[in-house]
XYZ file of C-alpha atoms in Angstrom:
263
model
C 106.626 83.856 87.856
C 105.105 83.772 84.381
C 107.076 85.646 81.770
C 105.437 88.691 80.239
C 105.557 89.592 76.568
C 108.464 91.896 77.392
C 108.662 93.576 73.999
C 105.085 94.845 74.114
C 105.014 95.595 77.836
C 108.331 97.456 77.768
C 107.249 99.515 74.754
C 104.029 100.370 76.539
C 105.656 101.454 79.779
C 108.458 103.427 78.159
C 105.910 105.185 75.967
C 103.769 106.054 78.981
C 106.830 107.327 80.795
C 107.917 109.721 78.064
C 104.659 110.513 76.271
C 102.740 113.560 77.382
C 100.992 116.616 76.177
C 101.968 119.791 77.987
C 100.404 123.173 77.522
C 100.433 126.640 78.965
C 98.354 129.688 78.152
C 97.304 133.086 79.310
C 94.102 133.191 81.361
C 91.057 132.767 79.115
C 87.687 134.381 79.757
C 84.531 132.372 79.106
C 82.260 135.368 78.944
C 80.156 134.273 81.933
C 82.602 135.101 84.727
C 84.214 131.646 84.940
C 87.791 131.101 83.769
C 90.234 128.282 83.173
C 93.663 129.600 84.042
C 97.149 128.615 82.963
C 97.839 127.315 86.484
C 94.757 125.085 86.347
C 95.746 123.634 82.968
C 99.209 122.944 84.329
C 97.683 121.196 87.366
C 95.531 119.005 85.109
C 98.489 118.004 82.948
C 100.979 117.755 85.821
C 99.577 114.388 86.892
C 100.841 112.911 83.604
C 104.371 114.110 84.343
C 104.355 112.530 87.810
C 102.661 109.349 86.584
C 105.352 109.120 83.893
C 108.001 109.072 86.595
C 106.353 106.237 88.530
C 105.803 104.296 85.291
C 109.508 104.687 84.541
C 110.199 102.759 87.733
C 108.094 99.845 86.454
C 109.675 100.044 83.008
C 113.114 99.735 84.596
C 112.122 96.452 86.259
C 110.138 94.953 83.364
C 112.599 95.985 80.675
C 115.678 94.951 82.597
C 114.605 91.671 84.140
C 113.522 89.269 81.409
C 115.180 86.305 83.138
C 112.935 84.460 85.593
C 115.952 83.738 87.787
C 116.571 87.444 88.447
C 115.124 88.325 91.843
C 116.932 91.543 92.769
C 116.804 94.583 90.509
C 120.183 96.260 89.887
C 121.693 93.856 92.405
C 120.717 96.126 95.282
C 122.181 99.340 93.857
C 119.052 101.366 94.576
C 116.095 98.996 94.666
C 115.264 95.399 95.515
C 112.599 93.239 93.900
C 110.880 90.185 95.329
C 108.974 88.107 92.758
C 105.928 85.894 93.258
C 103.983 83.707 90.857
C 101.686 86.616 90.009
C 103.908 89.693 90.234
C 106.469 91.410 92.405
C 107.064 93.876 95.226
C 109.758 96.477 94.563
C 111.285 98.793 97.150
C 113.215 101.845 95.922
C 115.860 103.774 97.831
C 117.023 107.033 96.201
C 116.853 105.748 92.624
C 117.425 108.131 89.728
C 115.796 106.598 86.648
C 115.919 108.292 83.232
C 116.767 111.637 84.764
C 113.825 111.772 87.194
C 113.983 113.063 90.742
C 115.047 110.566 93.393
C 112.493 107.765 93.694
C 111.715 106.160 97.059
C 108.999 103.835 98.308
C 107.212 100.600 97.527
C 105.184 99.409 94.553
C 103.300 96.118 94.449
C 102.562 94.748 90.985
C 100.305 91.859 89.996
C 99.445 90.687 86.507
C 97.581 88.178 84.407
C 99.016 87.058 81.067
C 96.509 86.073 78.381
C 96.885 85.075 74.747
C 95.829 88.510 73.512
C 95.995 90.796 76.542
C 98.104 91.330 79.646
C 96.528 93.011 82.681
C 98.965 94.677 85.030
C 97.989 96.360 88.336
C 100.494 98.572 90.144
C 99.739 99.740 93.705
C 101.863 102.572 95.089
C 102.269 103.021 98.835
C 103.903 106.264 100.015
C 105.887 106.300 96.776
C 108.014 109.433 96.459
C 109.183 111.196 93.311
C 111.475 113.795 94.830
C 109.331 115.379 97.552
C 106.038 114.451 95.894
C 104.157 111.500 97.431
C 102.027 109.114 95.355
C 99.432 106.668 96.656
C 96.905 104.571 94.767
C 96.632 102.191 91.841
C 97.189 102.211 88.081
C 95.769 99.322 86.061
C 97.273 98.634 82.627
C 95.561 96.535 79.974
C 98.012 95.850 77.128
C 97.283 94.158 73.806
C 98.952 93.973 70.400
C 97.849 93.293 66.827
C 98.351 89.818 65.367
C 101.118 91.123 63.100
C 102.542 93.113 66.062
C 102.461 96.281 63.964
C 100.712 98.132 66.776
C 100.247 97.955 70.519
C 97.332 99.339 72.496
C 97.069 99.836 76.230
C 94.507 101.362 78.565
C 95.421 102.901 81.904
C 92.841 103.101 84.688
C 94.089 105.476 87.374
C 92.847 105.912 90.930
C 95.646 107.810 92.596
C 96.414 110.777 94.831
C 99.465 113.017 94.610
C 100.607 115.054 97.612
C 102.742 117.984 96.518
C 105.700 119.394 98.453
C 103.533 122.210 99.862
C 101.018 119.708 101.257
C 98.333 120.241 98.598
C 96.743 117.094 97.156
C 95.815 116.325 93.545
C 93.780 113.228 92.753
C 93.094 111.587 89.413
C 90.719 108.831 88.396
C 89.564 107.621 85.011
C 90.796 105.884 81.874
C 93.224 106.810 79.102
C 93.880 104.593 76.089
C 97.149 104.801 74.145
C 97.790 103.238 70.728
C 101.163 103.029 68.971
C 101.199 102.106 65.269
C 104.763 101.249 64.308
C 106.186 102.662 61.080
C 109.463 102.203 59.235
C 110.869 105.308 60.930
C 110.247 107.590 63.895
C 108.274 109.926 61.622
C 106.126 107.009 60.474
C 105.309 105.789 63.977
C 101.979 107.241 65.108
C 100.636 107.657 68.622
C 97.050 108.339 69.701
C 95.380 109.036 73.052
C 91.715 108.847 74.026
C 89.696 108.585 77.203
C 87.952 110.433 80.009
C 89.269 111.224 83.475
C 88.757 113.561 86.436
C 91.332 115.639 88.271
C 90.538 117.144 91.697
C 92.649 119.970 93.094
C 92.137 123.044 95.309
C 88.486 122.201 95.834
C 87.736 122.020 92.107
C 86.942 118.975 89.960
C 88.081 119.063 86.331
C 86.459 116.577 83.959
C 88.570 115.837 80.875
C 87.241 113.968 77.843
C 88.689 113.489 74.377
C 86.205 114.279 71.596
C 88.515 113.207 68.766
C 91.552 111.054 69.535
C 94.675 113.097 70.195
C 97.206 111.983 67.593
C 100.755 112.724 66.561
C 103.943 111.363 65.107
C 106.568 109.971 67.479
C 108.961 112.442 65.833
C 106.892 115.422 67.042
C 107.142 116.711 70.588
C 103.408 117.446 70.854
C 100.088 116.021 69.739
C 99.211 117.463 66.315
C 95.500 116.624 65.843
C 92.459 115.891 67.996
C 90.334 117.702 70.572
C 89.596 117.341 74.260
C 87.143 119.143 76.558
C 88.037 120.356 80.051
C 84.942 121.047 82.220
C 85.006 123.003 85.489
C 82.012 124.352 87.434
C 79.820 124.411 84.341
C 82.517 125.860 82.065
C 83.509 123.572 79.177
C 86.628 124.595 77.235
C 87.633 122.706 74.086
C 91.340 122.273 73.386
C 92.072 121.750 69.672
C 95.544 120.369 69.004
C 95.685 121.351 65.316
C 95.464 120.108 61.740
C 98.425 117.723 61.654
C 101.320 120.163 61.427
C 104.266 119.356 63.686
C 104.142 122.562 65.718
C 103.622 123.728 69.297
C 100.278 125.485 68.779
C 96.816 124.574 70.078
C 93.555 126.525 70.298
C 91.235 127.040 73.266
C 87.563 127.355 72.277
C 85.199 128.823 74.898
C 81.416 128.246 75.072
C 80.696 131.763 73.815
C 82.731 131.077 70.670
C 85.800 133.020 71.779
C 89.097 131.383 70.788
C 92.659 131.731 72.027
C 95.866 130.320 70.577
C 98.257 128.813 73.079
C 101.827 127.579 72.872
C 102.325 123.972 73.966
């Protein structure tokens, strides 16, 4: 098995696992009879929470097994790992990683290591986070600057999530994350861009960043940038602010109506 650039890959996966933007709001009216409700926003953003949990499972393996001779993760405590020349197959049995719900199931990972970029494909088969089942693939493309002052990675998702009540949420599309390292947590900046679709309850939500979502690693939420959420002809802009480290964002409806929400 070829060794990965563990510093960059581990940073990427741990950032994916813990980075997220969460929001909730009262129902907003568009003025033409269509709405985007709090529950729908939570559904759109919920896929990031679940994806973070499955990425934590990969981070545990990549971050903890830098030695090529290691073939079993945690020595069989809650998962086993079989390595090949191009990746590994990991089977989890009631693992609790970084405070997540119990993780069960199988993930197959393959990767290609280049001089400037590492491509990493994770395929989940009946992979459970608690009682939520995940199937599908996430492709990671990870690169770093020559001076290693920043790391950038794109995630291409094509996955379905079956909730405990039997409802299914699917996500496909691309998100790009960039981390620019500073001398402190406050000086380390994170940005997110991309476009992706979420399908749930018979509706398709198209999400696209207009201006990169950005924030300091010391802040809990994104502090600048805008994204558009489109549903059945309704396009709502979410503005994350002017750089202040707060929990406020603004919804902007097509008719010009605005609504402040707490993140």
